[in-house]
Coordinates of C-alpha atoms in Angstrom, one line a residue:
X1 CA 0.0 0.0 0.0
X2 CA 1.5 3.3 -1.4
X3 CA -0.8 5.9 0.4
X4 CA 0.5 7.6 3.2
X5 CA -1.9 7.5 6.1
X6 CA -3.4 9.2 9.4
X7 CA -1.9 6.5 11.8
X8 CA 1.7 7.4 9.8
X9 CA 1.4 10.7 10.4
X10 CA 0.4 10.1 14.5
X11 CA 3.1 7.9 14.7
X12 CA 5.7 10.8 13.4
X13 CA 4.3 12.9 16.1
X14 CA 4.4 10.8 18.9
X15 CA 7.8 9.9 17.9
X16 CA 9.2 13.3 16.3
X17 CA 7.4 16.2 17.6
X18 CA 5.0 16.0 20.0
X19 CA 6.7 17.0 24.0
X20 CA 6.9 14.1 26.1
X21 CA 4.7 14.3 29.1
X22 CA 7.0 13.7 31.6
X23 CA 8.5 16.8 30.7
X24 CA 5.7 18.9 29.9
X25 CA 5.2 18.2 33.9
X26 CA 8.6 19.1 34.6
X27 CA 8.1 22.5 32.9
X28 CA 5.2 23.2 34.6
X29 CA 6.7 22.2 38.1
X30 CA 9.3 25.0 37.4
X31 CA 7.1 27.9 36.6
X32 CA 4.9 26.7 39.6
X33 CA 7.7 26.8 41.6
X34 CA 8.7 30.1 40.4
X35 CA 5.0 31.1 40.6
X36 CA 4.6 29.7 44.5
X37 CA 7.9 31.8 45.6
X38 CA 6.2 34.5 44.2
X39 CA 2.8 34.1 46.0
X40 CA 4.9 33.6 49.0
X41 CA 6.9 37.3 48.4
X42 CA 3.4 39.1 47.8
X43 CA 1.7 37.2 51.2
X44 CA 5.0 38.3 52.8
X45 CA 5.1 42.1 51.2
X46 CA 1.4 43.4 50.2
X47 CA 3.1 46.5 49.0
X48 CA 5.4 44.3 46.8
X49 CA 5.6 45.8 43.2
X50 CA 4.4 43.3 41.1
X51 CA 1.3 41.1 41.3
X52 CA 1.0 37.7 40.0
X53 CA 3.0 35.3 37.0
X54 CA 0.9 33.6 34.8
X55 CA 2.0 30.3 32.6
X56 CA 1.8 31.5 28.9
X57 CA 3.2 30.5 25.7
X58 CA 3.1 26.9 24.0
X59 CA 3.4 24.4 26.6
X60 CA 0.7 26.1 28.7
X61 CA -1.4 25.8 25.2
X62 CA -0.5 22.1 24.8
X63 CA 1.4 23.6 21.4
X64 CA 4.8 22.7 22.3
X65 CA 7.1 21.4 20.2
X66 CA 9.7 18.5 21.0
X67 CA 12.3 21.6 20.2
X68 CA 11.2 23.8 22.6
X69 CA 14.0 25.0 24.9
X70 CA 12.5 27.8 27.0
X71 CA 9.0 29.0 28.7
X72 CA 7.0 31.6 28.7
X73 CA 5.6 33.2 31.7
X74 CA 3.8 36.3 32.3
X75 CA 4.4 38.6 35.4
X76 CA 1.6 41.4 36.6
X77 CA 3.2 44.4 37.5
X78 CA 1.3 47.4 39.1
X79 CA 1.4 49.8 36.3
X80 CA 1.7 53.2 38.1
X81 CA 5.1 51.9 40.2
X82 CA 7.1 51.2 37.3
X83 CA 9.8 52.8 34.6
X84 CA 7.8 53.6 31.7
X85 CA 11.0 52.9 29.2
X86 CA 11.6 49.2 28.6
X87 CA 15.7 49.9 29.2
X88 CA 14.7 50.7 32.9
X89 CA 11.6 48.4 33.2
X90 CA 13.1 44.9 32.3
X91 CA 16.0 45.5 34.6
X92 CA 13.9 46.4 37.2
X93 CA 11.8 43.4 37.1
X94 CA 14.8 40.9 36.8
X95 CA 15.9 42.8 40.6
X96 CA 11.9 42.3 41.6
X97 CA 12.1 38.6 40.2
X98 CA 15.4 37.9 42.1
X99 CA 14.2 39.5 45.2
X100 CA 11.0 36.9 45.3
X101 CA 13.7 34.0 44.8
X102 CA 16.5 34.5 47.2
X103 CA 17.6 31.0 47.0
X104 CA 19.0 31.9 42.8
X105 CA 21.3 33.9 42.0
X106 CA 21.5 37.3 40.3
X107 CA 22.4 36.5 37.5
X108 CA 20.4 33.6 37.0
X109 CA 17.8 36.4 36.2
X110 CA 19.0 38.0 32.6
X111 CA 17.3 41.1 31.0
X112 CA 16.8 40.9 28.1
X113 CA 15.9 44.1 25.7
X114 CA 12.2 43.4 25.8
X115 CA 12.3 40.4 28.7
X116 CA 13.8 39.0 31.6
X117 CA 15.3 35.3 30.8
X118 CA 15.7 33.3 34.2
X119 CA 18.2 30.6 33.4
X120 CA 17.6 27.1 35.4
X121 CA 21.2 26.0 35.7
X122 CA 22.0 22.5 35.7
X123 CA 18.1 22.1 33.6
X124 CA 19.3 23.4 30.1
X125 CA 15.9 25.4 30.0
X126 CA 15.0 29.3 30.2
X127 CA 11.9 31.1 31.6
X128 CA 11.4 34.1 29.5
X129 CA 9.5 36.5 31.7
X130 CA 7.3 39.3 30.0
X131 CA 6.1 41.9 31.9
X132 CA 1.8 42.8 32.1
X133 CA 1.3 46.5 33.2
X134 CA -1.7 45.8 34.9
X135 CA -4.5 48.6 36.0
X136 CA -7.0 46.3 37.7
X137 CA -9.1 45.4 34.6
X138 CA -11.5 41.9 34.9
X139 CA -10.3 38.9 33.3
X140 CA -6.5 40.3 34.1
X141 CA -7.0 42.2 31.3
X142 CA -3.5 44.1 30.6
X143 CA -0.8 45.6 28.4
X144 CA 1.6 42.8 27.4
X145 CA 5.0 43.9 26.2
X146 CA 5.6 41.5 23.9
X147 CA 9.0 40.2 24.1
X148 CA 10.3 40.5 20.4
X149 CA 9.0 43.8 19.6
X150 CA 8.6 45.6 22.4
X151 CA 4.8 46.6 22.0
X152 CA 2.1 47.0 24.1
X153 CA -0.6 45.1 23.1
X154 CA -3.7 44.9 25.4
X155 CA -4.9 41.2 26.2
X156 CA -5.4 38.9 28.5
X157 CA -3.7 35.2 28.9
X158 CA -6.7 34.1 30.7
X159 CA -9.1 33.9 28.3
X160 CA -6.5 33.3 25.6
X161 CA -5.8 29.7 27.2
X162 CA -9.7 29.3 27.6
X163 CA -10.3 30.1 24.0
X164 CA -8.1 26.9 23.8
X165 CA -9.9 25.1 26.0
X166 CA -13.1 25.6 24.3
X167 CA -11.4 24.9 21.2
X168 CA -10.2 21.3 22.0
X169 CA -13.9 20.6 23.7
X170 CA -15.2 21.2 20.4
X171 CA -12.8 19.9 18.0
X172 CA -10.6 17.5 20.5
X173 CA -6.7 16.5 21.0
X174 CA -6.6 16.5 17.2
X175 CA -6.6 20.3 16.9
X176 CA -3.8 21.0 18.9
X177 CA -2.1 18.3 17.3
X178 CA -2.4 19.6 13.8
X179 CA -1.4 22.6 14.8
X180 CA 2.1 21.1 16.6
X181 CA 2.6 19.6 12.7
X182 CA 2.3 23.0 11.0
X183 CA 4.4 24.6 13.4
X184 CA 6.8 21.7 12.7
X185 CA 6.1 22.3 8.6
X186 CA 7.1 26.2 9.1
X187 CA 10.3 25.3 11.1
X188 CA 11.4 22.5 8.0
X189 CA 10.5 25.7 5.6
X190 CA 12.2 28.2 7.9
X191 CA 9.5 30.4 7.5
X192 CA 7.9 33.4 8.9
X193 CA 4.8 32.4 10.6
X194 CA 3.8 32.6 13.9
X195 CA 2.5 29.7 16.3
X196 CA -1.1 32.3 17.0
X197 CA -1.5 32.4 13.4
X198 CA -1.7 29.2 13.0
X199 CA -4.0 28.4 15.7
X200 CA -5.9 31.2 14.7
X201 CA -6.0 30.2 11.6
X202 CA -7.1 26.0 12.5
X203 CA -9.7 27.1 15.0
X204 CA -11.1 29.0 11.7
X205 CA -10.9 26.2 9.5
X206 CA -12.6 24.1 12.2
X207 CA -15.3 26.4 13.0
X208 CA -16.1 26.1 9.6
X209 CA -16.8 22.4 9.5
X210 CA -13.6 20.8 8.2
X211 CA -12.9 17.0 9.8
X212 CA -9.8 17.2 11.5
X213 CA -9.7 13.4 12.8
X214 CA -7.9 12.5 9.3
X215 CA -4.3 14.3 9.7
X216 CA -3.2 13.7 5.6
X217 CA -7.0 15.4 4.6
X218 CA -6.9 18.3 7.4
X219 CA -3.7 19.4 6.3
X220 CA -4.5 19.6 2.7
X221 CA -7.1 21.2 3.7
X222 CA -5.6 23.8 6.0
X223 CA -3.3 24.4 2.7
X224 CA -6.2 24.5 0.5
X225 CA -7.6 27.5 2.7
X226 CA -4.4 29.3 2.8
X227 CA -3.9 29.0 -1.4
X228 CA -7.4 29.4 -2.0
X229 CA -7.8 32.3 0.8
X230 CA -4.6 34.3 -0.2
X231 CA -4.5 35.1 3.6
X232 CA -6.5 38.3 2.1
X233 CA -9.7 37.2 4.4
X234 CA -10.2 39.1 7.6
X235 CA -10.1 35.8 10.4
X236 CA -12.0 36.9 14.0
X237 CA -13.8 35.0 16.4
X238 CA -16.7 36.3 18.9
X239 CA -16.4 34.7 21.6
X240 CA -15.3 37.8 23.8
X241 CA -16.2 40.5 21.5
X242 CA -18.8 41.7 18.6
X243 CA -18.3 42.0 14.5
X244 CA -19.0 45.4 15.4
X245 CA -16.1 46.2 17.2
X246 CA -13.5 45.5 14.7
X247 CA -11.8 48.4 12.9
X248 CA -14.0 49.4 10.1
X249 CA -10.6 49.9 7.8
X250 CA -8.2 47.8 7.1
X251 CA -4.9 46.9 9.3
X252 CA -2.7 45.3 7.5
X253 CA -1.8 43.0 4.0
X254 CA -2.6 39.7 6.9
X255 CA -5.5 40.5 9.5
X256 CA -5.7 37.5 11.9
X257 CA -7.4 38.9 15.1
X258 CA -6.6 38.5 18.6
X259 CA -9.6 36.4 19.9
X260 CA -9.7 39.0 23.2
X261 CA -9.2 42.1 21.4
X262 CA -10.9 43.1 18.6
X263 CA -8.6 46.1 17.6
X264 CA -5.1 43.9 18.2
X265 CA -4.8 42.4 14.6
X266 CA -2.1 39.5 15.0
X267 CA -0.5 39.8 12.0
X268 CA -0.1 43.6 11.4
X269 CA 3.3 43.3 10.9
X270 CA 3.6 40.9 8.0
X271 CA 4.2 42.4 4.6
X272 CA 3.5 41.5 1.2
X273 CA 6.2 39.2 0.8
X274 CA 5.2 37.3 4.1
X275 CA 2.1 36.9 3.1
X276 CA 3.4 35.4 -0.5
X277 CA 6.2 33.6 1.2
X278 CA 3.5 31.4 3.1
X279 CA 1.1 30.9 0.6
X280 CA 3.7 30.1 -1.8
X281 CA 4.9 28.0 0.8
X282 CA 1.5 26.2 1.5
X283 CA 0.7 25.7 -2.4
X284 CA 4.3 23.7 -2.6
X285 CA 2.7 21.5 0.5
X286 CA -0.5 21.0 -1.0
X287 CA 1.5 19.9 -4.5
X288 CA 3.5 17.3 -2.2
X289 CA 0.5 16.3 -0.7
X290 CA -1.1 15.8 -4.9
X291 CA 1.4 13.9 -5.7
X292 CA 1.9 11.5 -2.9
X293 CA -1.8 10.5 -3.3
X294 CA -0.7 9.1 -7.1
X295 CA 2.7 7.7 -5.8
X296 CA 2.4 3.6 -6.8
X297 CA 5.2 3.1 -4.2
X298 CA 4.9 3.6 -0.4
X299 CA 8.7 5.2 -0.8
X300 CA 7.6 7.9 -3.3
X301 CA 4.8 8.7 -0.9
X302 CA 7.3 9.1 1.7
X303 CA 9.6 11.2 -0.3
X304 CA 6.4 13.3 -0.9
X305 CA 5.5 14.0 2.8
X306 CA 9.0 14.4 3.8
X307 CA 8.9 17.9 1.3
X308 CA 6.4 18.8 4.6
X309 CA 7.4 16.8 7.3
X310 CA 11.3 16.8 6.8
X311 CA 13.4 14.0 6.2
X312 CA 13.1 12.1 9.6
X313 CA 9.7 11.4 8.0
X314 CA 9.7 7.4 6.8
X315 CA 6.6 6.8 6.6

């Protein structure tokens, strides 16, 4: 039998790119441990400067890759006690951050330009911490500074992680998997596309009605969507927020928008060529995927899916 098939392509990810459970939990244990010393400073200090730490990122999301080497974790900070400028603001919060865990060392706790990066010797991983200028606002609501860029962008991780909650209650494991295999596609491609687009851009192919228990036909599906799409169609959901309230102009060549707010369009940043580079990128998949389908050998099937899957791919 030539045709490559679901229970291949599970197999891969078990094997390949999913994170092993076992150290998923020992991820978590560190930013719970990092979260609990914390806790413990603010019970100790009520006046103390910053507020709460949040898991974030890809292995709170269930999204992580077998690659990943470092965390993401969110810290509350009380907005009206801190330097505005982020050259003053992240070294300030590696000095709160070390003064909540006495027991590390200084300069275990790294500012970055945008970040602080707290580096678990001994562990080989990193905890990037971004700071969350917080005012008070329901559903910790606040402005993120994201740590590549630098911008404040007004969200909140809370209801980010439940959007993924609800999403996986609807659609099941098999959504965040698919979305761990593009991520793993756009690594092989080295290509500019980031890990909220793409779950953006599955929870809108789900929500409208694509099968995603069939790995090979939801992936040439989600490539389908992005040839046939352009990545010219506005993508929103309204679960948190109104049609109304999006911007009644247009924000940019890509507009993906933040599930929690309305006016924060994702993918404002990407140019033209981004926007070609991927669907370029996607028709070349969905070509790979064409031709494996009328491969009379299970080998040139293989050779097909490794064009998407890389060559540690066999099939």
């Amino acid at each position: 039998m030539s045709e490559i098939t679901h229970d291949d392509i599970a197999q891969f990810t078990k094997e390949r790119i999913n994170l092993p459970k076992k150290i998923v939990d020992k991820h978590r244990k560190q930013v719970n441990l990092l979260r609990e010393r914390l806790e413990a400073k603010i019970d100790e200090d009520p006046a103390f400067d910053l507020i709460k730490m949040l898991h974030a990122g890809s292995v709170a999301k269930g999204t992580a890759l077998r690659t990943v080497n470092d965390l993401d974790v969110a810290v509350y900070v009380k907005t009206g006690k801190v330097p505005k400028a982020d050259s003053q603001l992240i070294p300030w919060l590696a000095e709160r951050l070390a003064e909540a865990n006495p027991n590390m060392k200084p300069d275990q706790f790294d500012p970055q330009t945008h970040c602080v990066t707290i580096n678990f010797r001994g562990t080989g991983l990193d905890v990037d911490v971004v700071p969350v200028l917080y005012e008070g606002d329901e559903d910790d609501c606040g402005w993120l500074v994201r740590k590549h860029t630098g911008d404040r962008v007004l969200t909140s991780i809370p209801l980010h992680l439940q959007f993924m909650r609800d999403r996986k209650l609807l659609y099941g494991d098999d959504y965040k998997q698919l979305i761990r295999i593009v991520k793993w596609w756009k690594r092989q491609k080295d290509l500019r596309f980031k890990s909220f687009m793409i779950e953006l851009l599955w929870a809108r192919l789900a929500a409208s009605g694509a099968s995603l228990t069939n790995y090979p036909t939801a992936l040439e599906d989600f490539f389908t969507y992005i040839v046939k799409s352009g990545l010219k169609e506005r993508v929103f959901f309204t679960d948190y927020y109104s049609v109304a309230n999006l911007p009644a102009s247009n924000t940019g060549i890509i507009e993906i928008f933040d599930p929690v707010n309305a006016s924060n369009n994702i993918a404002k940043n990407y140019g033209e060529a981004d926007r070609q580079a991927i669907v370029n990128a996607a028709h070349e998949a969905l070509d790979a995927i064409g031709e494996a389908k009328y491969a009379t050998t299970k080998h040139e099937a293989v050779e097909c899916w490794q064009d998407i899957l890389g060559r540690g791919f066999k099939g």
